[in-house]
Amino acid sequence: MAAFAQQTGLTVWVCHLPPGTSKWNRIEHKLFSFISMNWRGRPLTSHEVIVNTIGATTTRAGLTVQAELDTGIYPEGIKIGDREMKDLEKTRITRDRWHGEWNYQIHPVTTNPEHDHPTG
């Protein structure tokens, strides 16, 4: 994310959900009941069946769902060394006052003095 912030010149806002709290994800929380009703009793035998079933979900209020299988391969276990993390913390990360361990900003390298002040 730090490399992306630097390449684009954008400040990246990162907001993690605490483990086991998908109910906090408004989109997932609102959609899941409709998706569950749509696939109730249907054996989920393949990715195609799952994606098509999710994509066929609608509501009376007019909600339609688009779904596609992401076949991308993503690296696992990438770790940032303690020294690199400390450097980022000092220069490019601003932690939010509310759960800064989950909510923070990653800044591009800049001379902006406002970076040093956490947002509220």
PDB file of C-alpha atoms in Angstrom:
ATOM      1  CA  MET A   1       0.000   0.000   0.000  1.00  0.00           C
ATOM      2  CA  ALA A   2       2.911   2.332   0.714  1.00  0.00           C
ATOM      3  CA  ALA A   3       4.260   1.747  -2.798  1.00  0.00           C
ATOM      4  CA  PHE A   4       0.796   2.450  -4.265  1.00  0.00           C
ATOM      5  CA  ALA A   5       0.527   5.675  -2.245  1.00  0.00           C
ATOM      6  CA  GLN A   6       3.940   6.748  -3.502  1.00  0.00           C
ATOM      7  CA  GLN A   7       3.281   5.854  -7.155  1.00  0.00           C
ATOM      8  CA  THR A   8      -0.052   7.676  -7.276  1.00  0.00           C
ATOM      9  CA  GLY A   9       0.728  10.541  -4.916  1.00  0.00           C
ATOM     10  CA  LEU A  10      -2.476   9.678  -3.043  1.00  0.00           C
ATOM     11  CA  THR A  11      -3.058   9.195   0.636  1.00  0.00           C
ATOM     12  CA  VAL A  12      -4.481   5.699   1.120  1.00  0.00           C
ATOM     13  CA  TRP A  13      -7.029   5.242   3.905  1.00  0.00           C
ATOM     14  CA  VAL A  14      -6.933   1.729   5.349  1.00  0.00           C
ATOM     15  CA  CYS A  15      -9.865   0.485   7.414  1.00  0.00           C
ATOM     16  CA  HIS A  16      -9.698  -3.138   8.555  1.00  0.00           C
ATOM     17  CA  LEU A  17     -12.585  -4.998  10.087  1.00  0.00           C
ATOM     18  CA  PRO A  18     -11.696  -6.775  13.317  1.00  0.00           C
ATOM     19  CA  PRO A  19     -11.483 -10.573  12.976  1.00  0.00           C
ATOM     20  CA  GLY A  20     -14.842 -12.344  12.942  1.00  0.00           C
ATOM     21  CA  THR A  21     -16.869  -9.190  12.387  1.00  0.00           C
ATOM     22  CA  SER A  22     -18.133  -9.431   8.835  1.00  0.00           C
ATOM     23  CA  LYS A  23     -21.429  -8.134  10.212  1.00  0.00           C
ATOM     24  CA  TRP A  24     -19.669  -4.756  10.384  1.00  0.00           C
ATOM     25  CA  ASN A  25     -19.263  -4.833   6.610  1.00  0.00           C
ATOM     26  CA  ARG A  26     -22.487  -3.075   5.599  1.00  0.00           C
ATOM     27  CA  ILE A  27     -22.572  -4.461   2.088  1.00  0.00           C
ATOM     28  CA  GLU A  28     -21.940  -8.047   3.116  1.00  0.00           C
ATOM     29  CA  HIS A  29     -24.344  -7.780   6.033  1.00  0.00           C
ATOM     30  CA  LYS A  30     -27.189  -6.419   3.884  1.00  0.00           C
ATOM     31  CA  LEU A  31     -26.612  -8.810   0.995  1.00  0.00           C
ATOM     32  CA  PHE A  32     -25.895 -12.035   2.815  1.00  0.00           C
ATOM     33  CA  SER A  33     -29.471 -12.754   3.879  1.00  0.00           C
ATOM     34  CA  PHE A  34     -30.718 -12.387   0.294  1.00  0.00           C
ATOM     35  CA  ILE A  35     -27.875 -14.478  -1.094  1.00  0.00           C
ATOM     36  CA  SER A  36     -28.551 -17.159   1.543  1.00  0.00           C
ATOM     37  CA  MET A  37     -32.248 -17.270   0.628  1.00  0.00           C
ATOM     38  CA  ASN A  38     -31.329 -17.585  -3.045  1.00  0.00           C
ATOM     39  CA  TRP A  39     -29.012 -20.554  -2.569  1.00  0.00           C
ATOM     40  CA  ARG A  40     -30.959 -22.298   0.179  1.00  0.00           C
ATOM     41  CA  GLY A  41     -31.059 -26.015  -0.531  1.00  0.00           C
ATOM     42  CA  ARG A  42     -28.845 -25.771  -3.608  1.00  0.00           C
ATOM     43  CA  PRO A  43     -25.656 -27.838  -3.453  1.00  0.00           C
ATOM     44  CA  LEU A  44     -22.705 -25.503  -3.996  1.00  0.00           C
ATOM     45  CA  THR A  45     -20.772 -27.889  -6.203  1.00  0.00           C
ATOM     46  CA  SER A  46     -18.466 -25.538  -8.106  1.00  0.00           C
ATOM     47  CA  HIS A  47     -17.250 -21.965  -8.294  1.00  0.00           C
ATOM     48  CA  GLU A  48     -19.508 -21.495 -11.323  1.00  0.00           C
ATOM     49  CA  VAL A  49     -22.614 -22.527  -9.364  1.00  0.00           C
ATOM     50  CA  ILE A  50     -21.667 -20.235  -6.473  1.00  0.00           C
ATOM     51  CA  VAL A  51     -20.965 -17.193  -8.676  1.00  0.00           C
ATOM     52  CA  ASN A  52     -24.093 -17.723 -10.779  1.00  0.00           C
ATOM     53  CA  THR A  53     -26.282 -18.167  -7.711  1.00  0.00           C
ATOM     54  CA  ILE A  54     -24.927 -15.022  -6.068  1.00  0.00           C
ATOM     55  CA  GLY A  55     -25.285 -13.134  -9.373  1.00  0.00           C
ATOM     56  CA  ALA A  56     -28.933 -14.194  -9.678  1.00  0.00           C
ATOM     57  CA  THR A  57     -29.815 -12.597  -6.325  1.00  0.00           C
ATOM     58  CA  THR A  58     -32.399  -9.798  -6.455  1.00  0.00           C
ATOM     59  CA  THR A  59     -34.771  -8.095  -4.024  1.00  0.00           C
ATOM     60  CA  ARG A  60     -38.261  -6.636  -4.379  1.00  0.00           C
ATOM     61  CA  ALA A  61     -36.749  -3.205  -3.839  1.00  0.00           C
ATOM     62  CA  GLY A  62     -34.786  -3.592  -7.083  1.00  0.00           C
ATOM     63  CA  LEU A  63     -31.379  -4.693  -5.851  1.00  0.00           C
ATOM     64  CA  THR A  64     -29.424  -6.744  -8.346  1.00  0.00           C
ATOM     65  CA  VAL A  65     -26.101  -8.379  -7.625  1.00  0.00           C
ATOM     66  CA  GLN A  66     -23.119  -8.718  -9.919  1.00  0.00           C
ATOM     67  CA  ALA A  67     -20.629 -11.465  -9.114  1.00  0.00           C
ATOM     68  CA  GLU A  68     -17.529 -12.783 -10.793  1.00  0.00           C
ATOM     69  CA  LEU A  69     -14.850 -15.247  -9.816  1.00  0.00           C
ATOM     70  CA  ASP A  70     -11.517 -13.642  -9.060  1.00  0.00           C
ATOM     71  CA  THR A  71      -8.918 -16.102 -10.319  1.00  0.00           C
ATOM     72  CA  GLY A  72      -6.005 -13.850  -9.445  1.00  0.00           C
ATOM     73  CA  ILE A  73      -3.100 -15.306  -7.546  1.00  0.00           C
ATOM     74  CA  TYR A  74      -2.093 -13.224  -4.575  1.00  0.00           C
ATOM     75  CA  PRO A  75       1.111 -13.608  -2.608  1.00  0.00           C
ATOM     76  CA  GLU A  76       0.738 -14.926   0.917  1.00  0.00           C
ATOM     77  CA  GLY A  77       2.775 -14.302   4.009  1.00  0.00           C
ATOM     78  CA  ILE A  78       4.304 -11.005   2.953  1.00  0.00           C
ATOM     79  CA  LYS A  79       5.843  -9.468   6.029  1.00  0.00           C
ATOM     80  CA  ILE A  80       7.261  -6.030   6.589  1.00  0.00           C
ATOM     81  CA  GLY A  81      10.376  -6.031   8.724  1.00  0.00           C
ATOM     82  CA  ASP A  82      10.305  -4.292  12.096  1.00  0.00           C
ATOM     83  CA  ARG A  83      12.756  -1.625  10.979  1.00  0.00           C
ATOM     84  CA  GLU A  84      10.823  -0.833   7.784  1.00  0.00           C
ATOM     85  CA  MET A  85       7.564  -0.679   9.750  1.00  0.00           C
ATOM     86  CA  LYS A  86       9.084   1.714  12.304  1.00  0.00           C
ATOM     87  CA  ASP A  87      10.297   3.931   9.466  1.00  0.00           C
ATOM     88  CA  LEU A  88       6.811   3.956   7.908  1.00  0.00           C
ATOM     89  CA  GLU A  89       5.240   4.696  11.305  1.00  0.00           C
ATOM     90  CA  LYS A  90       7.526   7.699  11.767  1.00  0.00           C
ATOM     91  CA  THR A  91       7.202   9.163   8.300  1.00  0.00           C
ATOM     92  CA  ARG A  92       4.185   7.951   6.344  1.00  0.00           C
ATOM     93  CA  ILE A  93       1.478   6.473   8.563  1.00  0.00           C
ATOM     94  CA  THR A  94      -1.070   8.479  10.512  1.00  0.00           C
ATOM     95  CA  ARG A  95      -3.153   6.350  12.845  1.00  0.00           C
ATOM     96  CA  ASP A  96      -6.771   7.309  13.476  1.00  0.00           C
ATOM     97  CA  ARG A  97      -7.815   8.151  17.033  1.00  0.00           C
ATOM     98  CA  TRP A  98     -10.503   5.463  16.887  1.00  0.00           C
ATOM     99  CA  HIS A  99      -8.810   2.050  16.727  1.00  0.00           C
ATOM    100  CA  GLY A 100      -5.643   3.238  15.043  1.00  0.00           C
ATOM    101  CA  GLU A 101      -4.497  -0.390  14.808  1.00  0.00           C
ATOM    102  CA  TRP A 102      -7.295  -0.936  12.271  1.00  0.00           C
ATOM    103  CA  ASN A 103      -7.781   2.548  10.805  1.00  0.00           C
ATOM    104  CA  TYR A 104      -4.908   4.571   9.425  1.00  0.00           C
ATOM    105  CA  GLN A 105      -3.640   6.570   6.478  1.00  0.00           C
ATOM    106  CA  ILE A 106      -0.557   5.792   4.407  1.00  0.00           C
ATOM    107  CA  HIS A 107       0.871   8.932   2.831  1.00  0.00           C
ATOM    108  CA  PRO A 108       3.138   9.317  -0.187  1.00  0.00           C
ATOM    109  CA  VAL A 109       6.511  10.822   0.592  1.00  0.00           C
ATOM    110  CA  THR A 110       5.772  14.521   0.867  1.00  0.00           C
ATOM    111  CA  THR A 111       6.772  17.628   2.691  1.00  0.00           C
ATOM    112  CA  ASN A 112       3.194  18.157   3.902  1.00  0.00           C
ATOM    113  CA  PRO A 113       3.451  19.187   7.575  1.00  0.00           C
ATOM    114  CA  GLU A 114      -0.151  18.114   8.219  1.00  0.00           C
ATOM    115  CA  HIS A 115       0.947  14.461   8.040  1.00  0.00           C
ATOM    116  CA  ASP A 116       2.334  14.666  11.544  1.00  0.00           C
ATOM    117  CA  HIS A 117      -1.081  15.330  13.085  1.00  0.00           C
ATOM    118  CA  PRO A 118      -3.557  12.444  13.533  1.00  0.00           C
ATOM    119  CA  THR A 119      -7.046  12.991  12.228  1.00  0.00           C
ATOM    120  CA  GLY A 120     -10.098  12.629  14.414  1.00  0.00           C
TER     121      GLY A 120
END
